[in-house]
Amino acid sequence: MKYVSTRGDAPRLGFEDVTLAGLAADGGLYVPEAWPHFSPSEIAALRGLSYADTAVAVMRPFIGSAIDDADLKALCETAYGRFSHAAVTPLKQLDHQQWLLELFHGPTLAFKDVALQLLGLLFERFLAKRDTHLTVIGATSGDTGSAAIDALAGRAKVDIFMLHPLGRVSDVQRRQMTTVLAPNVHNIAIEGSFDDAQALVKAMFADRDFASRFNLSAVNSINWARLMAQIVYYFYAAVRLGAPDREVGFSVPTGNFGDVFAGYVAAKMGLPVAKLIVATNVNDILHRALSAGDYSVGTVSPTAAPSMDIQVSSNFERLLFDLHGRDGVALAAAMHGFEATKRLELAPAMRAAAAGLFASARIDADAMQLAMRWACDRAGEVIDPHTAIGLAAAQSANLPADVPIVTLATAHPAKFADAVERATGIRPSLPARIGGLFDRTERYATLPAEIGAIEAFVAEQAGVAA
Ligand SMILES: *Cc1c(COP(=O)(O)O)cnc(C)c1O
């Protein structure tokens, strides 16, 4: 399998290079040259497989000869062996139609562990063969940071610099990052929003001299290997609910369009997905784009679901690439226009093409709280604010009653205990394995949202531990 950039002007790369590179050299994102396809009988053959075996089967076509079957299976067993539930991503039934897919049983209690535990192992494996030191730079609205830090802390030949918006992540989220004191872990609180942090990361990659001097790499969901690992649980859940003989809908609480893009890939691969419901909070750029063609940047309002407080959704570019007929030159022009004007209009034909698979909803604070209370009172499930946004969108989606709808439960409720308690009166407690978070020492730097200051800090710290 070869990968091409969405902007059509970067070298075609194999899986290993794409994994280590993150962003493409032309500013685009890597996507497979063609979508692999599973026949109904190949999907039926996934019935009864463990999560790790499902992962091997689903990821196989994307990895090709870069890793053989036995090694891939060992990597998946190591990555998913760190999850606290034997099903890795268990399904829970809420009513006759609504289901939850719990993706938060990994070490840092959010769905990002599913991809990043594997990515950490892939980095280690690919770097071991090379004489290179990698500097991973990321921006986090909360959960990516802790999941990436957990996956990379203490690993050889790699430093990780994680930018988070000062004061805009929860205490649990911050402490999950800043109490990891491994010398290759560097946390930076940015005086700005998540979008500012993400823009700084992009600017560092665009600074070619800097990027090549420090061998920058990304673990944000712009990294293809992360999205690939997320495709697996769509198959795992749908097969358990009757695929390939029955269609299944998914509702996905969305920020950077990564998780839901993985669902799109699953559908492209032949999984019978009835609808992908893109659930946003009041930071609704994706809902406006899909419902009205208006992909324009608003100002970010902080909400109780901070991992979705995003106004520029990096991975939307991957969908736009397909909607532009995979014409990288045309998309590069459109994206340069977007970067200059902060707006992009989806042509009616593109909107219509997207509407075949995607629906969307904007869920405000009241609707989110109602969904939390409904889950608690009617199904005995305490859910976090992100999951509640997904559930509220699922309940308003009007899919036929015989189509099960799976809401991706993206975070453990204890990560957002204050918001959960406000809505339900119940204060969820952190699992014992996370306990002690509030007794540990924190370490982080606070820096202005200025590229010069960040680059100077990286230059001073990168590789110091090595
Ligand atoms: C990251 C995150 C999201 C959004 O996922 P994207 O892939 O960025 O769309 C939703 N919920 C939680 C809890 C998250 O951590």
Short mmCIF file of C-alpha atoms and ligand atoms in Angstrom, two decimals:
data_model
loop_
_atom_site.label_atom_id
_atom_site.label_comp_id
_atom_site.label_asym_id
_atom_site.label_seq_id
_atom_site.Cartn_x
_atom_site.Cartn_y
_atom_site.Cartn_z
CA MET A 1 0.00 0.00 0.00
CA LYS A 2 1.32 3.44 -0.96
CA TYR A 3 0.12 6.73 0.46
CA VAL A 4 -0.42 10.05 -1.30
CA SER A 5 -0.80 13.59 0.03
CA THR A 6 -4.19 15.32 -0.11
CA ARG A 7 -2.37 18.29 -1.70
CA GLY A 8 -0.84 16.25 -4.49
CA ASP A 9 2.72 17.55 -4.21
CA ALA A 10 4.57 15.32 -1.74
CA PRO A 11 6.38 12.02 -2.36
CA ARG A 12 4.32 8.82 -2.34
CA LEU A 13 5.36 6.92 0.77
CA GLY A 14 4.97 3.45 2.24
CA PHE A 15 3.35 2.72 5.60
CA GLU A 16 6.53 3.00 7.67
CA ASP A 17 7.48 6.43 6.33
CA VAL A 18 3.91 7.71 6.61
CA THR A 19 3.77 6.62 10.24
CA LEU A 20 6.97 8.47 11.14
CA ALA A 21 6.23 11.56 9.04
CA GLY A 22 2.79 12.64 10.24
CA LEU A 23 2.14 15.69 8.04
CA ALA A 24 3.10 15.57 4.33
CA ALA A 25 5.84 17.91 3.07
CA ASP A 26 3.35 19.90 0.95
CA GLY A 27 1.23 20.67 4.04
CA GLY A 28 -1.31 17.98 3.14
CA LEU A 29 -2.31 14.79 4.92
CA TYR A 30 -1.45 11.29 3.81
CA VAL A 31 -4.20 8.96 2.64
CA PRO A 32 -4.03 5.49 1.05
CA GLU A 33 -3.75 5.60 -2.73
CA ALA A 34 -6.95 3.51 -2.92
CA TRP A 35 -9.39 2.21 -0.31
CA PRO A 36 -9.13 -1.52 0.27
CA HIS A 37 -12.40 -3.45 0.09
CA PHE A 38 -13.75 -6.34 2.18
CA SER A 39 -16.45 -8.57 0.70
CA PRO A 40 -19.44 -9.57 2.86
CA SER A 41 -17.88 -12.98 3.44
CA GLU A 42 -14.60 -11.38 4.54
CA ILE A 43 -16.58 -9.25 7.01
CA ALA A 44 -18.54 -12.30 8.20
CA ALA A 45 -15.20 -14.02 8.87
CA LEU A 46 -14.50 -11.42 11.59
CA ARG A 47 -17.31 -12.88 13.75
CA GLY A 48 -16.04 -14.21 17.03
CA LEU A 49 -12.51 -12.84 16.63
CA SER A 50 -10.83 -11.18 19.61
CA TYR A 51 -10.17 -7.45 19.39
CA ALA A 52 -6.48 -8.01 18.59
CA ASP A 53 -7.29 -10.52 15.84
CA THR A 54 -9.90 -8.15 14.40
CA ALA A 55 -7.25 -5.42 14.43
CA VAL A 56 -4.78 -7.57 12.51
CA ALA A 57 -7.39 -8.43 9.85
CA VAL A 58 -8.70 -4.88 9.42
CA MET A 59 -5.29 -3.13 9.41
CA ARG A 60 -3.54 -5.76 7.27
CA PRO A 61 -4.18 -4.12 3.86
CA PHE A 62 -2.92 -0.73 5.07
CA ILE A 63 0.34 -2.08 6.49
CA GLY A 64 1.28 -4.41 3.65
CA SER A 65 4.75 -5.83 3.91
CA ALA A 66 5.95 -3.34 6.55
CA ILE A 67 5.11 -5.79 9.37
CA ASP A 68 4.38 -9.51 9.06
CA ASP A 69 1.29 -11.16 10.56
CA ALA A 70 2.98 -12.68 13.60
CA ASP A 71 4.65 -9.39 14.58
CA LEU A 72 1.51 -7.38 13.96
CA LYS A 73 -0.46 -9.73 16.16
CA ALA A 74 2.16 -9.41 18.91
CA LEU A 75 2.03 -5.60 18.68
CA CYS A 76 -1.78 -5.59 18.88
CA GLU A 77 -1.77 -7.95 21.83
CA THR A 78 0.71 -5.75 23.67
CA ALA A 79 -1.19 -2.54 22.86
CA TYR A 80 -4.65 -3.88 23.71
CA GLY A 81 -3.41 -5.98 26.63
CA ARG A 82 -3.10 -2.71 28.55
CA PHE A 83 -6.88 -2.18 28.40
CA SER A 84 -8.78 -2.99 31.56
CA HIS A 85 -11.75 -4.71 29.84
CA ALA A 86 -11.39 -8.13 28.23
CA ALA A 87 -13.43 -6.99 25.21
CA VAL A 88 -11.10 -3.93 24.85
CA THR A 89 -14.04 -1.87 23.42
CA PRO A 90 -17.23 -3.37 24.90
CA LEU A 91 -20.73 -2.58 23.60
CA LYS A 92 -23.49 -1.64 26.03
CA GLN A 93 -27.19 -1.60 25.21
CA LEU A 94 -29.19 1.49 26.26
CA ASP A 95 -32.62 0.78 24.73
CA HIS A 96 -34.15 -1.01 21.74
CA GLN A 97 -32.07 1.04 19.30
CA GLN A 98 -29.32 2.90 21.13
CA TRP A 99 -25.98 1.38 22.06
CA LEU A 100 -22.71 2.64 23.51
CA LEU A 101 -19.30 1.51 22.33
CA GLU A 102 -17.02 2.10 25.31
CA LEU A 103 -13.65 3.20 24.00
CA PHE A 104 -12.24 4.44 27.30
CA HIS A 105 -10.83 1.35 29.00
CA GLY A 106 -7.22 2.20 28.10
CA PRO A 107 -4.54 3.63 30.41
CA THR A 108 -5.63 7.30 30.15
CA LEU A 109 -9.41 6.75 30.01
CA ALA A 110 -10.20 8.20 26.55
CA PHE A 111 -10.59 6.63 23.13
CA LYS A 112 -7.28 8.05 22.00
CA ASP A 113 -5.49 5.24 23.81
CA VAL A 114 -6.88 2.79 21.24
CA ALA A 115 -4.75 4.34 18.52
CA LEU A 116 -1.86 5.76 20.49
CA GLN A 117 -0.93 2.63 22.42
CA LEU A 118 -0.36 1.00 19.04
CA LEU A 119 1.35 4.06 17.56
CA GLY A 120 3.89 4.16 20.41
CA LEU A 121 4.85 0.57 19.62
CA LEU A 122 5.04 1.29 15.88
CA PHE A 123 7.36 4.25 16.51
CA GLU A 124 9.62 2.16 18.70
CA ARG A 125 9.76 -0.62 16.14
CA PHE A 126 10.44 1.62 13.14
CA LEU A 127 12.99 3.81 14.98
CA ALA A 128 14.93 0.81 16.28
CA LYS A 129 15.96 0.03 12.70
CA ARG A 130 17.09 3.60 11.95
CA ASP A 131 19.80 5.86 13.21
CA THR A 132 17.40 8.71 13.97
CA HIS A 133 16.03 10.58 16.94
CA LEU A 134 12.44 11.75 16.58
CA THR A 135 10.88 14.88 18.09
CA VAL A 136 7.15 14.39 18.42
CA ILE A 137 5.21 17.63 18.60
CA GLY A 138 1.52 17.74 19.34
CA ALA A 139 -1.31 20.00 20.34
CA THR A 140 -4.00 18.68 22.60
CA SER A 141 -7.44 19.82 23.63
CA GLY A 142 -7.05 17.38 26.49
CA ASP A 143 -7.07 13.69 25.74
CA THR A 144 -4.54 13.29 22.93
CA GLY A 145 -1.83 14.67 25.15
CA SER A 146 -2.15 12.20 27.99
CA ALA A 147 -2.66 9.26 25.64
CA ALA A 148 0.40 10.18 23.55
CA ILE A 149 2.53 10.83 26.62
CA ASP A 150 1.53 7.49 28.14
CA ALA A 151 2.36 5.76 24.86
CA LEU A 152 5.80 7.41 24.46
CA ALA A 153 7.09 8.09 28.00
CA GLY A 154 10.51 6.57 28.52
CA ARG A 155 10.79 5.17 24.97
CA ALA A 156 14.21 5.38 23.35
CA LYS A 157 15.10 7.79 20.51
CA VAL A 158 12.05 9.99 20.90
CA ASP A 159 11.13 13.19 22.76
CA ILE A 160 7.55 14.38 23.02
CA PHE A 161 6.50 18.04 23.30
CA MET A 162 2.82 18.48 24.05
CA LEU A 163 1.10 21.88 23.83
CA HIS A 164 -2.18 22.38 25.68
CA PRO A 165 -4.26 25.56 26.04
CA LEU A 166 -3.55 27.02 29.49
CA GLY A 167 -6.54 26.64 31.81
CA ARG A 168 -8.77 25.05 29.14
CA VAL A 169 -8.28 21.38 29.93
CA SER A 170 -9.74 19.69 32.99
CA ASP A 171 -7.59 19.17 36.10
CA VAL A 172 -7.61 15.44 35.51
CA GLN A 173 -6.58 15.88 31.89
CA ARG A 174 -3.76 18.27 32.81
CA ARG A 175 -2.45 16.11 35.62
CA GLN A 176 -2.51 13.01 33.44
CA MET A 177 0.04 14.81 31.27
CA THR A 178 2.03 16.93 33.66
CA THR A 179 2.63 14.29 36.33
CA VAL A 180 4.50 12.07 33.87
CA LEU A 181 8.06 13.05 34.78
CA ALA A 182 9.96 10.87 32.29
CA PRO A 183 12.82 13.02 30.93
CA ASN A 184 11.67 12.66 27.30
CA VAL A 185 8.26 14.19 28.11
CA HIS A 186 7.85 17.99 27.81
CA ASN A 187 4.52 19.68 28.56
CA ILE A 188 3.85 23.25 27.45
CA ALA A 189 0.82 25.30 28.49
CA ILE A 190 0.09 27.83 25.74
CA GLU A 191 -1.43 31.22 26.57
CA GLY A 192 -4.20 30.77 23.98
CA SER A 193 -6.83 28.37 22.64
CA PHE A 194 -6.49 24.85 21.28
CA ASP A 195 -6.65 26.26 17.75
CA ASP A 196 -3.70 28.54 18.61
CA ALA A 197 -1.78 25.50 19.85
CA GLN A 198 -2.64 23.54 16.72
CA ALA A 199 -1.61 26.47 14.52
CA LEU A 200 1.75 26.64 16.33
CA VAL A 201 2.34 22.94 15.68
CA LYS A 202 1.52 23.44 12.01
CA ALA A 203 3.86 26.44 11.85
CA MET A 204 6.72 24.38 13.30
CA PHE A 205 6.19 21.73 10.63
CA ALA A 206 6.02 24.43 7.95
CA ASP A 207 9.39 25.81 9.17
CA ARG A 208 11.36 23.37 7.00
CA ASP A 209 14.76 24.05 8.57
CA PHE A 210 13.44 23.56 12.05
CA ALA A 211 11.38 20.51 11.12
CA SER A 212 14.29 18.72 9.51
CA ARG A 213 16.84 19.78 12.13
CA PHE A 214 14.76 18.21 14.89
CA ASN A 215 13.17 15.47 12.79
CA LEU A 216 9.65 16.49 13.75
CA SER A 217 6.83 14.00 13.80
CA ALA A 218 3.17 14.17 14.73
CA VAL A 219 0.90 12.10 16.89
CA ASN A 220 -2.18 14.24 16.34
CA SER A 221 -4.91 12.58 14.36
CA ILE A 222 -3.26 13.93 11.22
CA ASN A 223 -1.06 10.82 11.64
CA TRP A 224 -2.49 8.17 9.34
CA ALA A 225 -1.59 5.21 11.57
CA ARG A 226 -3.84 6.60 14.29
CA LEU A 227 -6.86 6.76 12.03
CA MET A 228 -6.09 3.29 10.77
CA ALA A 229 -6.18 1.86 14.29
CA GLN A 230 -9.57 3.52 14.87
CA ILE A 231 -11.19 1.80 11.87
CA VAL A 232 -10.95 -1.46 13.80
CA TYR A 233 -13.62 -0.76 16.41
CA TYR A 234 -16.22 0.15 13.79
CA PHE A 235 -15.82 -3.36 12.37
CA TYR A 236 -15.65 -4.95 15.82
CA ALA A 237 -18.93 -3.32 16.91
CA ALA A 238 -20.87 -3.66 13.64
CA VAL A 239 -20.03 -7.35 13.30
CA ARG A 240 -21.38 -7.95 16.80
CA LEU A 241 -24.63 -6.17 15.87
CA GLY A 242 -25.20 -8.21 12.71
CA ALA A 243 -22.91 -6.89 9.97
CA PRO A 244 -22.53 -7.72 7.14
CA ASP A 245 -26.21 -8.77 7.12
CA ARG A 246 -27.49 -5.69 8.91
CA GLU A 247 -26.70 -1.99 8.59
CA VAL A 248 -25.49 -0.14 11.66
CA GLY A 249 -25.45 3.61 12.35
CA PHE A 250 -22.71 5.35 14.33
CA SER A 251 -22.87 8.63 16.20
CA VAL A 252 -19.47 10.19 16.76
CA PRO A 253 -18.70 13.09 19.09
CA THR A 254 -16.42 15.07 16.85
CA GLY A 255 -13.66 17.65 17.09
CA ASN A 256 -10.87 17.16 14.60
CA PHE A 257 -12.93 14.80 12.38
CA GLY A 258 -10.45 11.98 13.04
CA ASP A 259 -12.62 9.41 14.75
CA VAL A 260 -15.52 9.91 12.34
CA PHE A 261 -13.16 9.80 9.37
CA ALA A 262 -12.12 6.32 10.53
CA GLY A 263 -15.82 5.41 10.31
CA TYR A 264 -15.91 6.79 6.79
CA VAL A 265 -12.98 4.57 5.85
CA ALA A 266 -14.78 1.56 7.37
CA ALA A 267 -17.78 2.34 5.14
CA LYS A 268 -15.49 2.74 2.11
CA MET A 269 -14.04 -0.69 2.94
CA GLY A 270 -17.48 -2.26 2.64
CA LEU A 271 -18.82 -2.18 6.21
CA PRO A 272 -22.60 -1.60 5.97
CA VAL A 273 -22.79 1.77 7.73
CA ALA A 274 -26.32 3.22 7.52
CA LYS A 275 -25.27 6.69 8.65
CA LEU A 276 -22.36 8.42 10.30
CA ILE A 277 -23.76 11.07 12.59
CA VAL A 278 -21.28 13.89 13.13
CA ALA A 279 -22.09 15.23 16.58
CA THR A 280 -20.67 18.63 17.50
CA ASN A 281 -21.14 20.89 20.49
CA VAL A 282 -21.75 24.63 19.96
CA ASN A 283 -18.37 24.79 18.20
CA ASP A 284 -20.20 23.61 15.15
CA ILE A 285 -18.03 24.21 12.08
CA LEU A 286 -18.53 20.60 10.95
CA HIS A 287 -22.28 20.71 11.41
CA ARG A 288 -22.44 23.96 9.40
CA ALA A 289 -20.21 22.46 6.71
CA LEU A 290 -22.24 19.28 6.30
CA SER A 291 -25.69 20.82 6.68
CA ALA A 292 -25.19 24.12 4.86
CA GLY A 293 -21.86 23.91 3.02
CA ASP A 294 -20.43 26.59 5.31
CA TYR A 295 -16.96 25.53 6.47
CA SER A 296 -15.96 28.83 8.07
CA VAL A 297 -14.05 29.41 11.26
CA GLY A 298 -15.96 30.93 14.19
CA THR A 299 -14.56 31.78 17.60
CA VAL A 300 -14.12 28.89 20.00
CA SER A 301 -16.48 28.80 22.98
CA PRO A 302 -15.23 26.73 25.91
CA THR A 303 -17.74 23.97 26.81
CA ALA A 304 -18.07 21.01 29.16
CA ALA A 305 -16.78 18.85 26.31
CA PRO A 306 -13.37 20.50 25.80
CA SER A 307 -11.97 17.82 23.49
CA MET A 308 -14.48 19.05 20.91
CA ASP A 309 -13.86 22.79 21.38
CA ILE A 310 -12.34 23.11 17.95
CA GLN A 311 -13.06 25.34 14.98
CA VAL A 312 -10.58 23.98 12.46
CA SER A 313 -10.98 20.24 11.93
CA SER A 314 -7.72 19.04 10.40
CA ASN A 315 -8.99 15.70 9.16
CA PHE A 316 -11.89 17.23 7.26
CA GLU A 317 -9.27 17.80 4.56
CA ARG A 318 -9.14 14.04 4.05
CA LEU A 319 -12.86 13.94 3.28
CA LEU A 320 -12.56 17.04 1.10
CA PHE A 321 -9.89 15.21 -0.90
CA ASP A 322 -12.38 12.48 -1.82
CA LEU A 323 -15.13 15.06 -2.42
CA HIS A 324 -12.76 16.82 -4.85
CA GLY A 325 -12.41 13.58 -6.80
CA ARG A 326 -8.95 13.03 -5.24
CA ASP A 327 -7.61 15.98 -7.21
CA GLY A 328 -4.76 17.17 -4.95
CA VAL A 329 -4.01 20.28 -7.01
CA ALA A 330 -7.62 21.47 -6.80
CA LEU A 331 -7.76 20.72 -3.08
CA ALA A 332 -4.45 22.50 -2.43
CA ALA A 333 -5.92 25.62 -4.03
CA ALA A 334 -9.10 25.29 -1.95
CA MET A 335 -7.12 24.79 1.28
CA HIS A 336 -4.83 27.76 0.57
CA GLY A 337 -7.99 29.82 0.08
CA PHE A 338 -9.34 28.52 3.37
CA GLU A 339 -6.10 29.31 5.18
CA ALA A 340 -6.18 32.87 3.86
CA THR A 341 -9.89 33.69 4.31
CA LYS A 342 -10.85 31.21 7.08
CA ARG A 343 -13.80 30.09 5.00
CA LEU A 344 -14.54 27.49 2.40
CA GLU A 345 -17.84 26.78 0.74
CA LEU A 346 -18.78 23.25 -0.20
CA ALA A 347 -20.28 23.10 -3.69
CA PRO A 348 -23.83 21.66 -3.73
CA ALA A 349 -22.63 18.51 -5.52
CA MET A 350 -20.06 17.87 -2.78
CA ARG A 351 -22.64 18.45 -0.07
CA ALA A 352 -25.00 16.02 -1.77
CA ALA A 353 -22.23 13.43 -2.07
CA ALA A 354 -21.41 13.75 1.64
CA ALA A 355 -25.09 13.59 2.65
CA GLY A 356 -25.36 10.02 1.40
CA LEU A 357 -23.35 8.81 4.37
CA PHE A 358 -23.10 11.72 6.81
CA ALA A 359 -25.71 13.40 8.98
CA SER A 360 -24.82 16.02 11.56
CA ALA A 361 -26.16 17.70 14.65
CA ARG A 362 -25.20 20.61 16.90
CA ILE A 363 -25.87 19.79 20.54
CA ASP A 364 -26.01 22.63 23.06
CA ALA A 365 -25.36 22.43 26.80
CA ASP A 366 -29.01 21.75 27.72
CA ALA A 367 -29.42 18.90 25.24
CA MET A 368 -26.11 17.44 26.41
CA GLN A 369 -27.24 17.48 30.04
CA LEU A 370 -30.59 15.92 29.11
CA ALA A 371 -28.79 13.06 27.37
CA MET A 372 -26.60 12.52 30.43
CA ARG A 373 -29.67 12.37 32.66
CA TRP A 374 -31.54 10.09 30.24
CA ALA A 375 -28.66 7.60 30.16
CA CYS A 376 -28.40 7.67 33.93
CA ASP A 377 -32.11 7.45 34.76
CA ARG A 378 -33.31 5.17 31.94
CA ALA A 379 -30.36 2.90 31.28
CA GLY A 380 -28.27 3.13 34.45
CA GLU A 381 -25.22 4.42 32.57
CA VAL A 382 -23.17 7.39 33.73
CA ILE A 383 -21.69 8.97 30.59
CA ASP A 384 -19.26 11.82 30.04
CA PRO A 385 -20.16 15.12 28.27
CA HIS A 386 -18.58 14.11 24.93
CA THR A 387 -20.44 10.82 24.86
CA ALA A 388 -23.64 12.68 25.81
CA ILE A 389 -23.28 14.91 22.77
CA GLY A 390 -23.00 11.79 20.63
CA LEU A 391 -26.01 10.21 22.30
CA ALA A 392 -28.16 13.34 21.94
CA ALA A 393 -27.32 13.41 18.22
CA ALA A 394 -28.08 9.69 17.89
CA GLN A 395 -31.48 10.15 19.53
CA SER A 396 -32.42 12.95 17.16
CA ALA A 397 -31.19 11.21 14.02
CA ASN A 398 -34.45 9.57 12.91
CA LEU A 399 -32.92 6.36 11.62
CA PRO A 400 -35.32 3.44 10.99
CA ALA A 401 -36.04 1.51 14.20
CA ASP A 402 -34.37 -1.66 12.92
CA VAL A 403 -31.01 0.11 12.47
CA PRO A 404 -29.01 -0.06 15.70
CA ILE A 405 -27.18 3.19 16.46
CA VAL A 406 -23.86 3.00 18.23
CA THR A 407 -22.67 6.11 20.04
CA LEU A 408 -18.93 6.12 20.51
CA ALA A 409 -18.31 6.62 24.23
CA THR A 410 -15.07 8.53 23.93
CA ALA A 411 -14.14 9.29 27.54
CA HIS A 412 -14.57 7.80 30.99
CA PRO A 413 -17.05 9.94 32.98
CA ALA A 414 -14.53 10.42 35.81
CA LYS A 415 -12.36 12.50 33.46
CA PHE A 416 -15.13 15.12 33.55
CA ALA A 417 -16.48 14.49 37.03
CA ASP A 418 -17.65 18.08 37.68
CA ALA A 419 -19.80 18.26 34.55
CA VAL A 420 -21.22 14.79 35.17
CA GLU A 421 -22.09 15.68 38.75
CA ARG A 422 -23.78 18.93 37.67
CA ALA A 423 -26.02 17.04 35.24
CA THR A 424 -26.78 13.86 37.17
CA GLY A 425 -25.95 14.47 40.83
CA ILE A 426 -23.56 11.52 40.66
CA ARG A 427 -19.83 12.06 41.01
CA PRO A 428 -18.03 9.30 39.12
CA SER A 429 -14.78 8.21 40.69
CA LEU A 430 -11.51 7.53 38.92
CA PRO A 431 -10.66 3.84 38.52
CA ALA A 432 -8.19 2.69 41.15
CA ARG A 433 -5.38 2.32 38.60
CA ILE A 434 -5.46 6.11 38.00
CA GLY A 435 -5.75 6.98 41.69
CA GLY A 436 -3.18 9.22 43.31
CA LEU A 437 -3.20 11.65 40.36
CA PHE A 438 -3.86 14.58 42.66
CA ASP A 439 -0.96 13.71 44.98
CA ARG A 440 1.72 13.61 42.30
CA THR A 441 4.15 16.40 41.34
CA GLU A 442 3.43 18.31 38.12
CA ARG A 443 6.00 19.66 35.66
CA TYR A 444 5.21 21.99 32.75
CA ALA A 445 6.32 25.21 31.11
CA THR A 446 3.95 28.11 30.38
CA LEU A 447 4.74 29.95 27.15
CA PRO A 448 3.09 32.65 25.00
CA ALA A 449 1.41 31.53 21.76
CA GLU A 450 4.43 32.64 19.72
CA ILE A 451 6.35 30.41 17.38
CA GLY A 452 9.74 31.85 18.39
CA ALA A 453 9.25 31.06 22.06
CA ILE A 454 8.09 27.51 21.37
CA GLU A 455 10.88 26.72 18.93
CA ALA A 456 13.48 28.05 21.36
CA PHE A 457 12.09 25.80 24.09
CA VAL A 458 12.09 22.74 21.84
CA ALA A 459 15.64 23.48 20.69
CA GLU A 460 16.80 23.71 24.28
CA GLN A 461 15.11 20.53 25.47
CA ALA A 462 15.00 18.08 22.53
CA GLY A 463 17.32 15.14 22.90
CA VAL A 464 18.66 16.39 26.23
CA ALA A 465 17.49 13.17 27.83
CA ALA A 466 19.20 11.01 25.22
C1 LIG B 1 -10.47 13.76 20.90
C2 LIG B 1 -11.81 13.54 21.47
C3 LIG B 1 -12.96 13.71 20.70
C4 LIG B 1 -12.92 14.19 19.27
O1 LIG B 1 -12.29 13.26 18.44
P1 LIG B 1 -11.77 13.71 16.99
O2 LIG B 1 -11.09 12.51 16.45
O3 LIG B 1 -10.85 14.86 17.21
O4 LIG B 1 -12.99 14.10 16.24
C5 LIG B 1 -14.17 13.42 21.29
N1 LIG B 1 -14.26 13.02 22.57
C6 LIG B 1 -13.18 12.86 23.34
C7 LIG B 1 -13.34 12.44 24.76
C8 LIG B 1 -11.92 13.10 22.82
O5 LIG B 1 -10.84 12.94 23.59
#
